[in-house]
Structures are given as structure tokens and as C-alpha cells.
Amino acid sequence: ALTPGWAIDVEVLEESTGRPLPGVRVAAGGAHARTDDDGRATLPRLTEERVRVEVRAEGYGLRELLVSRMGADRRAIRVELSE
């Protein structure tokens, strides 16, 4: 049987101010999205048990983190970017 995919909810904030960052590109396991006005995006239908999440924003460079499913259908992560 195919295991159903899982999802990562990503919240991207500016480190110095704590403000949400819109329009940030987030990608993992073939899924990609851009954050909305609240700095949030969802990467759906992931199949690997562990994925590398790439967070890329103009002027902030690239941040990468490994996220493991750990048996969950959804995981939530918060990423703070500094210039």
C-alpha cells in the first residue's frame, strides 16, 4: 500500500523584527510554494521520511534545514532569516 504523503507548514520571519516575510520561495521533495502575506506556506504531498527544506528570499540568501516526518501527517517549522 502507498503511504499517504505528509505536509510541512512553513512560517518565515525576519529575525531582527519578527515580521512575517511574504513571497519567500520554499521547496522540499519536489514541492514548492511561496509564502503569503503572513509569511506562511505549505509544502504538500511529501513522500520521503526526511526532506531538505530550502528557504530562499531575495536579499536574505538561502537557508536549508532537514525535517523528519516522525510519523506525523503534518509538521510545522518556523524559519527566521537575517540579512
GROMACS .gro file of C-alpha atoms in nm:
model
   83
    1ALA     CA    1   0.000   0.000   0.000
    2LEU     CA    2   0.118   0.350  -0.071
    3THR     CA    3   0.166   0.561   0.235
    4PRO     CA    4  -0.019   0.890   0.204
    5GLY     CA    5   0.200   1.193   0.171
    6TRP     CA    6   0.267   1.436   0.452
    7ALA     CA    7   0.294   1.812   0.462
    8ILE     CA    8   0.515   2.079   0.615
    9ASP     CA    9   0.369   2.411   0.722
   10VAL     CA   10   0.642   2.673   0.698
   11GLU     CA   11   0.642   3.012   0.868
   12VAL     CA   12   0.915   3.256   0.761
   13LEU     CA   13   1.001   3.556   0.977
   14GLU     CA   14   1.261   3.830   0.965
   15GLU     CA   15   1.496   3.758   1.252
   16SER     CA   16   1.559   4.115   1.363
   17THR     CA   17   1.197   4.232   1.365
   18GLY     CA   18   0.991   3.913   1.393
   19ARG     CA   19   0.786   4.032   1.096
   20PRO     CA   20   0.649   3.775   0.850
   21LEU     CA   21   0.825   3.766   0.515
   22PRO     CA   22   0.593   3.732   0.213
   23GLY     CA   23   0.699   3.600  -0.126
   24VAL     CA   24   0.973   3.372   0.008
   25ARG     CA   25   1.031   3.059  -0.201
   26VAL     CA   26   1.021   2.737  -0.001
   27ALA     CA   27   1.086   2.395  -0.152
   28ALA     CA   28   1.123   2.033  -0.043
   29GLY     CA   29   1.090   1.691  -0.201
   30GLY     CA   30   0.967   1.822  -0.536
   31ALA     CA   31   0.705   2.051  -0.379
   32HIS     CA   32   0.747   2.427  -0.380
   33ALA     CA   33   0.548   2.731  -0.276
   34ARG     CA   34   0.580   3.097  -0.190
   35THR     CA   35   0.489   3.245   0.145
   36ASP     CA   36   0.174   3.456   0.170
   37ASP     CA   37   0.135   3.794   0.343
   38ASP     CA   38   0.155   3.618   0.681
   39GLY     CA   39   0.487   3.458   0.588
   40ARG     CA   40   0.324   3.114   0.566
   41ALA     CA   41   0.334   2.841   0.305
   42THR     CA   42   0.257   2.470   0.291
   43LEU     CA   43   0.461   2.203   0.117
   44PRO     CA   44   0.211   1.922   0.048
   45ARG     CA   45   0.225   1.557  -0.059
   46LEU     CA   46   0.578   1.481   0.054
   47THR     CA   47   0.672   1.115   0.029
   48GLU     CA   48   1.021   1.083   0.178
   49GLU     CA   49   1.052   1.029   0.552
   50ARG     CA   50   1.308   1.307   0.570
   51VAL     CA   51   1.334   1.606   0.340
   52ARG     CA   52   1.565   1.901   0.296
   53VAL     CA   53   1.365   2.222   0.309
   54GLU     CA   54   1.516   2.512   0.116
   55VAL     CA   55   1.408   2.864   0.205
   56ARG     CA   56   1.526   3.133  -0.036
   57ALA     CA   57   1.449   3.503  -0.014
   58GLU     CA   58   1.581   3.797  -0.214
   59GLY     CA   59   1.840   3.976  -0.004
   60TYR     CA   60   1.849   3.702   0.260
   61GLY     CA   61   2.023   3.418   0.079
   62LEU     CA   62   1.942   3.051   0.125
   63ARG     CA   63   1.862   2.856   0.441
   64GLU     CA   64   1.839   2.479   0.441
   65LEU     CA   65   1.705   2.250   0.710
   66LEU     CA   66   1.632   1.882   0.739
   67VAL     CA   67   1.282   1.792   0.855
   68SER     CA   68   1.183   1.440   0.951
   69ARG     CA   69   0.827   1.314   0.930
   70MET     CA   70   0.843   1.128   1.263
   71GLY     CA   71   0.511   0.955   1.194
   72ALA     CA   72   0.316   1.279   1.160
   73ASP     CA   73   0.083   1.384   0.878
   74ARG     CA   74   0.192   1.745   0.923
   75ARG     CA   75   0.492   1.917   1.070
   76ALA     CA   76   0.522   2.289   1.137
   77ILE     CA   77   0.852   2.474   1.118
   78ARG     CA   78   0.950   2.835   1.173
   79VAL     CA   79   1.245   2.983   0.987
   80GLU     CA   80   1.399   3.317   1.081
   81LEU     CA   81   1.603   3.489   0.811
   82SER     CA   82   1.860   3.759   0.869
   83GLU     CA   83   2.006   3.986   0.603
   0.00000   0.00000   0.00000
